Amino acid sequence: MTAPSGFTELPFDPDALREKYRAERDRRIRPDGSSQYLAAAGEFGYYAHDPYTPRTERSPVADRVEVLVIGAGFGGLVTAARLREAGVESMRIMDEAGDVGGTWYWNRYPGIHCDIESYVYMPLLEELGTVPSKRYAPGEEIRQHAIAIAEHYDLYRDTAFHTRATEMRWDEDADEWIVSTDRGDSMRARYVIVSSGTLTQPKLPGIPGIEDFGGHTFHTSRWDYGYTAGDASGALTGLADKRVGVVGTGATGLQVIPHLARDAEQLFVFQRTPSSVDVRDNRPTDPEWAAKLRPGWQRERMENFLSILSGEEVDEDLTQDGWTSTARLQRKMISGAVDTTLEPTERERRDELADFAKMEQIRERVDSVVSDPATAAALKPWYRYMCKRPGFSDEYLQAFNRPNVTLVDTADHGGVTRMTENSVVVGDEEYEVDCVIFATGFETGVSGVISGTLPVYGRHGVELLDAWAQGPRTLHGFYSHGFPNLFHLGSLQNANAVNFVHILTEQAEHITAVIAAARHAGARRVEPTAEAEQEWCETIREVAADNSAFLAECTPGYYNGEGARTGKSNSYGPGPIAFHRLLAQWRSERLSEVLVSCEVESTVA
Ligand code: NDP
């Protein structure tokens, strides 16, 4: 085995590491896969209740808007903002939450920050004339930014919050959708945009006896400050005399645990798989730097970040953080350009060595920070860099040096064994606690349309999930034949990236361009032909990256369907930058193909 460039002699044994990774994966794999989780619904519905905004009664609505946007996270907000700029006045945003913000509405846990640089993550900064206060902005600042977008573009007009769409039916005669909701509404809309699927539904671990626990309990995405006191910046004084258990050490656990460690009398961290925890290096925005930013700076920075992550050539790395420095490793999971000068096996060999080197560095960092050797050993991740969402923190590992913090490794038991009236049990050990906090994540990439909780009936009453029985069928991931004027945002037969807001921003702009063209042409319907849809499905099948071999070796998690995912991804293999180029070209050459029945009409509302 020869060393990767930069190494004269390998400081690790690749064969031993490969074997160790496999052993750790096998130790972690569970036969029940994804079905080990419980939805925060039905008996457990109280875990998903909105603790932030009281629900107010209102009369059912039966009216008509030109555009209905389902989902008030950044995808829905940016689309609505761009549509306003394009002159759409009659528009309603609907959300199950009590206000805008999506993920940032729900997640207000102590320590919450963006783990992507906020200058590239937070959308429409230049349009709103603002620059974030920190390189990685706190969650509350991001939520306030979502509110500022809604105010700036007058999006609060006609909103329907605490409202869930329950059915969509296409009215052939009127060329519009009839949308029913859990509030008894029957709203009509010429266009419907669904942007509600990224990380919405909280997930609970299916721990035997979870319902028997008599102490206090909640999910991190519904933080109970009434119990803990304090706010997202900490000071959880309500925990000063409490024994707290936290289940989960993913991206959320990493941010929340330092605060719990500081404020709880006793903290038990129930870990199943350790996260990789690299340096964060957060800092306040330099006012001199901000003052010198030129118009177009945000777009340029976003493109630069995405280009580096997609393997495109750039002159300079404007962000220079833990994401851009590991771009090559990320392309195992997220598509992009690859070095075609190398044979695939040689490329894979070099990628694997670079991966081992990075993970060795992550493991060495654990030893250099955590004083107790047994705790340090349990905190070391043994898998390839992109098997799980990489983590960053300058406080997390340090928390385990506190005398009131105990790391409980549950890996040998497939997670927490059971819960009793007043304790969490792992193997034969019982840990008495007053409170259990679940940092156990979300259903990912599943809007109501995909999960079936929002049935959609298109032309001739055809149900969308029947049309998609063999998998999603779309043009560019956005719309389907037989389902006119219905647009999906999210990752569906298109491109993906760790800065998902950038992906949503491009999608918002594309959909706005299509709707603007339809309005300009007086088209009543936007719908791809069956041929165009088929062509795109074939393109995706041909170019989708095949990362199944990589995922099969990974420790289980939502990236690999808890170890069960096989086959190619559904994502555009050449990566997001290439996909955005393709969309731009399509807009200039073929956009008119999706416009149907061009009869000029002046107003819809
Ligand atoms: P994750 O799904 O990443 O983590 C869930 C955690 O719960 C894992 O550590 C998991 O262990 C653990 N777990 C689940 N079941 C059990 C069990 N039975 N016993 C013990 N442990 C259990 O959820 P997160 O909320 O941390 O993150 C979800 C996503 O949200 C991230 O991947 C990221 O995309 C996003 N996020 C983004 C942030 C940002 O700043 N942009 C911040 C926070 C989250 P195991 O790994 O073994 O399955």
XYZ file of C-alpha atoms and ligand atoms in Angstrom:
653
model
C 0.000 0.000 0.000
C 1.523 3.328 -1.025
C 0.956 6.568 0.821
C -1.425 9.257 -0.443
C 0.165 12.479 -1.664
C 1.498 14.380 1.338
C 2.493 11.193 3.216
C 5.887 9.561 2.868
C 4.884 6.662 5.083
C 1.360 5.807 6.183
C 0.856 6.535 9.881
C -1.981 3.979 10.018
C -2.722 0.466 8.842
C -5.473 0.603 6.173
C -6.311 -3.105 6.470
C -6.706 -2.880 10.234
C -8.863 0.227 9.907
C -11.062 -1.394 7.269
C -11.581 -4.372 9.564
C -12.314 -2.165 12.566
C -14.895 -0.153 10.597
C -16.651 -3.371 9.535
C -16.695 -4.712 13.074
C -18.183 -1.449 14.363
C -20.820 -1.451 11.622
C -21.771 -5.054 12.438
C -21.957 -4.242 16.145
C -24.354 -1.389 15.383
C -26.599 -2.938 12.741
C -30.153 -3.746 13.871
C -32.473 -6.206 12.143
C -35.429 -3.851 12.526
C -33.661 -1.105 10.481
C -35.731 2.041 10.012
C -38.756 0.498 11.734
C -36.955 0.830 15.084
C -38.219 4.437 15.248
C -41.572 5.761 16.434
C -43.316 8.677 14.775
C -44.237 11.560 17.057
C -47.894 10.949 16.222
C -50.942 9.180 17.657
C -50.131 8.066 21.201
C -46.867 10.045 20.971
C -48.410 13.063 19.212
C -47.735 15.267 22.242
C -44.029 15.156 21.350
C -44.867 17.151 18.183
C -47.143 19.792 19.727
C -46.170 23.399 19.182
C -44.796 24.763 22.475
C -44.099 28.237 21.049
C -47.336 29.686 19.615
C -50.845 29.174 20.989
C -53.251 27.753 18.415
C -56.188 30.065 17.804
C -59.545 28.981 16.454
C -60.630 30.401 13.097
C -63.442 29.857 10.628
C -62.804 27.609 7.630
C -61.619 29.440 4.531
C -63.133 28.903 1.085
C -61.407 31.302 -1.276
C -59.043 31.435 -4.252
C -55.428 32.543 -4.570
C -53.122 32.395 -7.542
C -50.308 30.625 -5.658
C -50.481 28.481 -2.531
C -47.116 27.687 -0.947
C -47.207 24.769 1.501
C -44.283 25.115 3.905
C -42.901 28.349 5.374
C -39.276 27.283 5.735
C -36.557 28.815 3.590
C -37.678 26.875 0.472
C -41.224 28.229 0.655
C -40.138 31.707 1.734
C -37.587 32.213 -1.031
C -40.045 30.930 -3.641
C -42.736 33.282 -2.336
C -40.245 36.169 -2.264
C -39.179 35.565 -5.869
C -42.817 35.241 -6.960
C -43.594 38.577 -5.310
C -40.693 40.111 -7.233
C -42.227 38.599 -10.385
C -45.485 40.406 -9.642
C -47.606 37.697 -7.992
C -49.906 39.481 -5.562
C -52.431 36.753 -4.781
C -50.481 34.273 -2.682
C -50.877 32.314 0.551
C -48.248 30.553 2.633
C -49.496 27.632 4.718
C -47.626 25.829 7.491
C -48.303 23.459 10.363
C -46.155 25.724 12.533
C -47.379 28.921 14.171
C -45.056 31.173 12.130
C -42.456 31.122 9.369
C -38.986 29.558 9.697
C -39.538 25.830 9.123
C -36.717 23.942 10.798
C -35.662 27.162 12.558
C -39.193 27.651 13.886
C -39.221 24.224 15.490
C -35.617 23.872 16.599
C -34.900 26.385 19.366
C -32.857 24.173 21.662
C -30.007 25.663 23.724
C -26.842 26.011 21.667
C -28.585 25.913 18.291
C -26.416 27.305 15.517
C -26.146 26.867 11.807
C -23.444 24.310 11.041
C -22.880 25.809 7.564
C -21.285 29.248 7.271
C -24.181 31.699 7.653
C -22.946 33.988 4.827
C -23.693 31.177 2.367
C -26.545 29.522 4.278
C -28.923 32.378 5.136
C -30.792 33.326 1.952
C -31.496 36.790 0.538
C -28.939 38.586 2.723
C -28.225 41.238 0.112
C -31.896 41.707 -0.723
C -32.522 42.450 2.959
C -29.339 44.513 3.334
C -27.959 42.490 6.216
C -24.902 40.472 7.216
C -25.125 37.803 9.971
C -23.545 38.598 13.342
C -21.384 35.472 13.363
C -19.689 33.142 10.947
C -22.026 30.366 12.184
C -25.127 32.253 13.261
C -27.256 31.285 16.260
C -30.648 29.711 15.490
C -32.677 32.610 16.863
C -30.934 35.020 14.499
C -31.748 32.701 11.597
C -35.388 32.455 12.690
C -35.589 36.242 12.930
C -34.130 36.418 9.421
C -36.966 34.183 8.163
C -39.465 36.596 9.773
C -37.627 39.548 8.197
C -37.928 37.916 4.739
C -41.678 37.424 5.263
C -42.067 41.063 6.321
C -39.849 42.475 3.579
C -41.823 40.702 0.836
C -45.214 41.186 2.507
C -45.712 37.434 2.842
C -47.735 37.532 6.077
C -50.763 38.668 4.087
C -53.248 35.740 3.861
C -51.036 33.202 5.674
C -52.565 30.041 7.144
C -50.476 28.900 10.123
C -51.206 25.895 12.321
C -52.843 24.456 9.222
C -52.105 21.126 7.542
C -53.142 20.360 3.978
C -55.020 17.046 3.983
C -55.975 16.588 0.312
C -55.354 18.166 -3.082
C -57.705 17.638 -5.988
C -57.318 19.057 -9.508
C -60.437 20.753 -10.878
C -60.296 20.084 -14.640
C -62.896 22.698 -15.515
C -61.384 25.552 -13.573
C -57.733 24.517 -14.131
C -56.935 24.904 -10.457
C -56.328 22.910 -7.306
C -58.804 22.468 -4.481
C -56.843 22.087 -1.264
C -58.539 20.746 1.866
C -57.024 21.207 5.313
C -57.359 20.021 8.899
C -59.128 23.343 9.627
C -62.019 22.480 7.308
C -60.730 24.860 4.609
C -61.385 24.382 0.931
C -58.927 26.698 -0.789
C -58.562 27.045 -4.537
C -55.228 27.848 -6.123
C -53.992 28.060 -9.705
C -50.506 26.907 -8.601
C -49.460 24.877 -5.576
C -45.863 24.653 -4.416
C -45.013 21.982 -1.851
C -41.924 22.771 0.220
C -42.455 20.886 3.423
C -40.331 17.804 3.362
C -36.818 18.356 4.607
C -36.565 17.739 8.346
C -40.062 18.184 9.671
C -41.377 15.173 11.552
C -39.579 14.466 14.841
C -38.531 10.849 15.305
C -38.483 8.953 18.609
C -36.494 5.831 19.385
C -38.693 2.759 19.783
C -37.265 2.032 23.233
C -39.295 -0.646 25.070
C -41.119 1.006 27.965
C -40.735 4.558 26.586
C -44.406 5.141 27.410
C -43.869 4.003 31.030
C -41.431 6.779 31.847
C -43.081 8.998 34.449
C -40.507 11.808 34.557
C -40.364 14.788 32.224
C -39.560 14.190 28.565
C -39.507 16.039 25.238
C -37.825 16.087 21.797
C -35.110 18.679 21.080
C -37.237 20.209 18.305
C -39.941 21.125 20.848
C -37.720 22.402 23.663
C -39.567 22.876 26.940
C -38.130 26.075 28.392
C -41.004 26.046 30.907
C -39.194 23.086 32.494
C -35.527 23.919 31.877
C -35.745 27.754 32.114
C -33.219 29.778 30.120
C -33.244 30.251 26.376
C -31.316 29.238 23.265
C -28.189 30.889 24.646
C -28.316 28.711 27.784
C -28.814 29.462 31.521
C -31.026 26.391 32.036
C -31.424 27.102 35.755
C -34.440 24.778 36.019
C -32.042 21.834 35.640
C -29.777 22.799 38.557
C -31.261 20.073 40.779
C -32.141 17.596 38.032
C -30.663 14.334 36.768
C -31.010 14.594 33.006
C -30.631 11.899 30.362
C -30.100 12.828 26.718
C -30.486 10.221 23.962
C -28.664 11.008 20.723
C -25.275 12.410 19.764
C -25.877 13.607 16.175
C -25.596 17.212 14.933
C -28.266 18.307 17.450
C -26.775 16.401 20.394
C -23.414 18.060 19.730
C -24.918 21.523 20.149
C -27.208 20.805 23.079
C -24.996 18.644 25.303
C -22.496 21.374 26.328
C -25.417 23.415 27.733
C -26.968 20.463 29.548
C -23.544 19.598 30.946
C -23.083 23.124 32.264
C -26.514 23.446 33.868
C -27.814 20.020 34.960
C -26.930 18.586 38.351
C -26.131 15.294 36.650
C -26.077 14.497 32.927
C -26.123 11.024 31.348
C -25.356 11.049 27.627
C -26.761 7.880 26.039
C -24.635 7.414 22.938
C -25.035 4.730 20.293
C -22.688 5.918 17.514
C -20.230 8.755 18.161
C -20.235 11.683 15.727
C -17.057 12.973 14.134
C -16.345 16.259 15.907
C -14.002 18.636 14.125
C -12.918 22.181 14.994
C -15.691 24.817 14.721
C -13.813 28.104 15.006
C -16.881 30.319 15.186
C -16.266 34.063 15.420
C -18.088 37.382 15.185
C -18.376 38.933 11.753
C -15.572 41.430 11.179
C -17.331 44.792 10.570
C -14.497 45.965 8.294
C -14.885 42.859 6.135
C -18.659 43.330 6.016
C -18.308 47.006 5.056
C -16.173 46.083 2.064
C -18.606 43.552 0.570
C -19.566 44.445 -3.000
C -22.991 43.883 -4.624
C -23.301 40.272 -5.720
C -21.022 39.066 -2.916
C -23.449 36.507 -1.506
C -24.215 34.823 -4.811
C -20.483 34.677 -5.551
C -19.713 33.144 -2.143
C -22.545 30.597 -2.380
C -21.403 29.554 -5.859
C -17.806 29.316 -4.675
C -18.757 27.100 -1.710
C -20.969 24.844 -3.811
C -18.397 24.657 -6.616
C -15.695 23.468 -4.233
C -18.006 20.870 -2.730
C -19.031 19.743 -6.224
C -15.437 19.229 -7.372
C -15.418 22.172 -9.809
C -12.297 24.255 -10.470
C -12.144 27.529 -8.506
C -9.379 30.135 -8.158
C -9.872 30.640 -4.461
C -11.663 29.088 -1.463
C -13.673 31.980 -0.005
C -15.064 30.037 2.978
C -12.073 27.956 4.086
C -13.758 25.841 6.709
C -14.258 22.213 7.703
C -16.626 21.676 4.768
C -14.467 23.043 1.976
C -11.353 21.301 3.314
C -13.098 17.909 3.145
C -14.899 18.424 -0.175
C -13.330 15.400 -1.798
C -14.502 13.115 1.003
C -18.052 14.471 0.788
C -18.401 13.421 -2.834
C -18.743 9.813 -1.615
C -22.261 10.801 -0.571
C -23.074 13.906 -2.555
C -22.584 13.861 -6.296
C -20.135 16.001 -8.211
C -17.282 16.083 -10.680
C -14.564 13.448 -10.195
C -10.940 13.323 -11.284
C -11.260 11.503 -14.598
C -7.490 11.378 -15.097
C -7.426 8.485 -12.613
C -8.718 4.950 -13.066
C -11.780 4.412 -10.810
C -9.943 1.883 -8.610
C -6.972 4.207 -8.150
C -9.323 7.100 -7.409
C -11.148 5.026 -4.817
C -7.843 3.919 -3.246
C -6.698 7.515 -2.841
C -10.097 8.639 -1.547
C -10.081 5.902 1.040
C -6.582 6.788 2.253
C -7.509 10.465 2.516
C -10.608 9.410 4.457
C -8.590 7.270 6.883
C -6.195 10.176 7.422
C -9.041 12.610 8.173
C -10.742 10.224 10.592
C -7.440 9.527 12.358
C -7.126 13.260 12.917
C -10.697 13.369 14.302
C -9.887 10.488 16.659
C -6.626 12.113 17.782
C -8.579 15.240 18.636
C -10.721 13.177 21.030
C -7.578 11.981 22.843
C -6.166 15.473 23.030
C -9.345 16.917 24.606
C -10.948 14.185 26.745
C -9.022 13.327 29.910
C -10.539 9.977 30.866
C -9.110 7.316 28.496
C -12.205 5.043 28.614
C -14.517 7.958 27.814
C -12.179 9.105 25.031
C -12.148 5.605 23.546
C -15.949 5.473 23.491
C -16.167 8.888 21.809
C -14.071 7.860 18.795
C -15.946 7.336 15.530
C -14.937 4.288 13.469
C -16.420 4.801 10.002
C -15.737 6.820 6.886
C -16.176 10.569 7.033
C -19.472 10.796 5.132
C -21.225 7.795 6.670
C -22.860 10.305 9.009
C -23.319 14.048 8.917
C -19.909 15.419 9.984
C -20.003 17.439 13.209
C -18.145 20.521 14.421
C -17.827 21.845 17.950
C -15.291 23.444 20.254
C -17.357 22.643 23.368
C -18.792 19.165 22.934
C -15.820 16.894 23.717
C -14.782 19.274 26.503
C -18.152 18.677 28.234
C -17.094 15.092 29.037
C -14.332 16.375 31.334
C -16.923 17.700 33.766
C -17.481 15.599 36.902
C -21.290 15.730 36.547
C -21.278 14.223 33.030
C -21.345 10.464 32.337
C -21.075 8.992 28.859
C -23.124 5.792 28.602
C -22.143 3.752 25.548
C -25.192 1.829 24.312
C -23.624 0.439 21.104
C -23.355 -3.152 22.330
C -27.092 -3.129 23.039
C -28.278 -1.497 19.799
C -29.222 1.614 21.780
C -30.992 2.188 25.076
C -32.331 -1.180 26.321
C -35.523 0.036 27.997
C -37.096 2.735 30.077
C -38.903 2.355 33.372
C -41.064 4.695 35.426
C -37.990 6.622 36.626
C -34.939 5.372 34.769
C -33.116 4.597 31.557
C -31.674 1.081 31.356
C -28.672 0.035 29.265
C -27.815 -3.660 29.510
C -28.003 -4.408 33.246
C -27.247 -0.851 34.325
C -30.071 1.397 35.443
C -29.719 5.196 35.450
C -32.274 7.086 37.527
C -33.245 10.348 35.885
C -35.803 13.138 36.332
C -35.904 14.053 32.674
C -35.113 12.426 29.307
C -34.478 14.578 26.245
C -34.609 12.943 22.827
C -32.058 14.328 20.345
C -33.046 11.539 17.992
C -33.614 13.421 14.743
C -36.288 13.528 12.086
C -37.936 11.775 9.215
C -35.887 13.085 6.282
C -36.943 14.187 2.823
C -40.548 13.119 3.318
C -43.256 15.668 2.531
C -46.898 14.706 3.089
C -47.111 14.097 -0.667
C -44.487 11.348 -0.441
C -45.622 9.850 2.872
C -49.253 9.759 1.689
C -50.625 11.987 4.464
C -51.386 14.562 1.760
C -53.094 12.582 -1.028
C -52.976 14.315 -4.410
C -55.531 13.594 -7.164
C -54.505 14.962 -10.547
C -56.119 14.927 -13.982
C -58.798 12.192 -14.360
C -58.666 11.645 -10.582
C -55.344 9.771 -10.775
C -53.611 9.577 -7.388
C -50.032 10.771 -7.450
C -48.656 7.882 -5.387
C -50.269 5.447 -7.860
C -48.558 7.240 -10.726
C -45.316 7.003 -8.721
C -45.793 3.375 -7.652
C -42.379 2.460 -9.131
C -40.718 5.585 -7.674
C -40.974 9.332 -8.324
C -41.534 10.379 -11.956
C -40.817 14.016 -12.647
C -39.175 16.501 -14.946
C -36.111 17.848 -13.083
C -37.655 16.726 -9.790
C -40.168 19.582 -9.882
C -43.379 18.496 -11.601
C -45.141 15.494 -13.148
C -47.267 14.662 -16.139
C -50.933 14.481 -15.131
C -50.468 16.847 -12.185
C -50.518 20.343 -13.682
C -49.387 23.448 -11.805
C -48.019 21.414 -8.880
C -44.363 21.982 -7.964
C -42.228 20.097 -5.442
C -39.182 21.574 -3.725
C -36.596 19.308 -2.111
C -34.462 16.416 -3.258
C -36.378 14.408 -5.812
C -34.593 13.375 -9.003
C -32.340 16.442 -8.879
C -29.282 17.701 -7.037
C -28.349 17.758 -3.374
C -25.722 19.499 -1.228
C -24.859 20.032 2.418
C -25.876 23.673 2.014
C -29.421 22.622 1.251
C -30.709 26.203 1.357
C -28.608 26.943 -1.726
C -30.315 24.033 -3.498
C -33.743 25.346 -2.440
C -32.826 28.861 -3.585
C -32.012 27.640 -7.096
C -35.205 25.580 -7.156
C -37.233 28.628 -6.059
C -35.754 30.703 -8.863
C -36.385 28.023 -11.458
C -40.017 27.501 -10.434
C -40.578 31.268 -10.373
C -39.196 31.555 -13.912
C -41.602 28.835 -15.090
C -44.636 30.408 -13.412
C -43.650 33.876 -14.667
C -43.400 32.499 -18.219
C -46.820 30.839 -17.875
C -48.380 34.083 -16.669
C -46.722 36.023 -19.463
C -47.970 33.553 -22.095
C -51.435 33.338 -20.563
C -51.018 29.586 -20.103
C -53.498 28.034 -17.730
C -51.451 24.927 -17.137
C -47.811 24.079 -16.579
C -47.181 20.412 -17.107
C -44.370 18.331 -18.607
C -45.261 15.977 -21.425
C -45.129 12.250 -20.681
C -42.133 12.073 -23.058
C -40.193 14.835 -21.285
C -40.851 13.159 -17.930
C -39.726 9.777 -19.268
C -36.601 11.356 -20.776
C -35.675 12.861 -17.392
C -36.311 9.585 -15.529
C -33.944 7.866 -17.966
C -31.341 10.610 -17.591
C -31.418 10.233 -13.816
C -31.152 6.450 -14.099
C -28.112 6.796 -16.363
C -26.196 9.495 -14.523
C -27.147 8.888 -10.876
C -24.122 8.196 -8.751
C -23.822 4.648 -7.527
C -22.664 5.015 -3.934
C -24.215 1.728 -2.810
C -20.832 0.044 -2.218
C -19.745 2.964 -0.032
C -23.019 3.001 1.925
C -23.032 -0.766 2.436
C -19.755 -0.461 4.390
C -21.082 2.420 6.488
C -22.271 2.371 10.033
C -26.117 2.519 9.953
C -27.943 5.832 9.954
C -30.448 7.762 7.885
C -27.886 8.233 5.074
C -28.027 4.504 4.273
C -31.566 3.643 5.383
C -30.174 2.168 8.634
C -27.973 -0.166 6.582
C -30.690 -1.328 4.172
C -30.260 1.033 1.192
C -29.186 -0.609 -2.070
C -28.902 0.539 -5.675
C -28.209 3.915 -7.181
C -29.276 7.217 -5.687
C -32.013 9.308 -7.279
C -29.724 12.278 -7.578
C -28.174 14.000 -10.619
C -24.703 12.421 -10.730
C -22.658 15.294 -12.214
C -23.597 17.332 -9.117
C -25.454 20.526 -8.229
C -23.391 23.033 -10.223
C -23.848 20.966 -13.383
C -27.552 20.579 -12.589
C -27.996 24.322 -12.178
C -26.240 24.861 -15.526
C -28.591 22.331 -17.108
C -31.630 24.137 -15.687
C -30.417 27.506 -16.995
C -29.961 26.058 -20.464
C -33.383 24.378 -20.345
C -34.993 27.684 -19.363
C -33.458 29.436 -22.347
C -34.276 26.694 -24.867
C -37.199 24.537 -23.786
C -39.279 26.280 -21.161
C -42.228 26.829 -23.518
C -42.651 23.025 -23.772
C -44.274 22.850 -20.318
C -46.778 25.637 -20.986
C -50.188 24.281 -21.959
C -53.397 25.923 -23.294
C -52.177 29.435 -23.876
C -55.347 31.456 -23.761
C -54.741 34.976 -22.630
C -56.515 35.791 -19.416
C -55.824 38.823 -17.323
C -56.430 37.732 -13.756
C -56.871 34.557 -11.801
C -57.631 35.805 -8.319
P -29.661 12.401 13.859
O -30.625 11.520 13.165
O -28.464 12.849 13.148
O -29.180 11.756 15.218
C -30.035 10.990 16.025
C -29.235 10.462 17.188
O -30.065 9.651 18.019
C -28.088 9.573 16.732
O -26.975 9.827 17.540
C -28.661 8.166 16.972
O -27.687 7.169 17.116
C -29.403 8.404 18.266
N -30.365 7.340 18.559
C -31.453 6.999 17.835
N -32.087 5.947 18.410
C -31.385 5.625 19.510
C -31.537 4.639 20.507
N -32.545 3.739 20.463
N -30.642 4.598 21.522
C -29.615 5.489 21.551
N -29.412 6.439 20.632
C -30.291 6.518 19.619
O -30.538 13.682 14.368
P -30.069 15.177 14.653
O -31.257 15.896 15.166
O -28.838 15.220 15.452
O -29.706 15.715 13.214
C -30.580 15.523 12.119
C -30.144 16.376 10.961
O -30.507 17.718 11.226
C -28.644 16.447 10.736
O -28.146 15.382 10.010
C -28.519 17.744 9.979
O -28.805 17.522 8.617
C -29.602 18.577 10.612
N -29.044 19.494 11.611
C -28.473 20.607 11.106
C -27.975 21.532 11.931
C -27.423 22.770 11.316
O -26.818 23.503 12.010
N -27.599 23.036 10.019
C -27.943 21.347 13.392
C -28.594 20.139 13.827
C -29.110 19.244 12.951
P -27.108 6.417 15.813
O -26.180 7.386 15.159
O -26.454 5.231 16.331
O -28.291 6.091 14.936
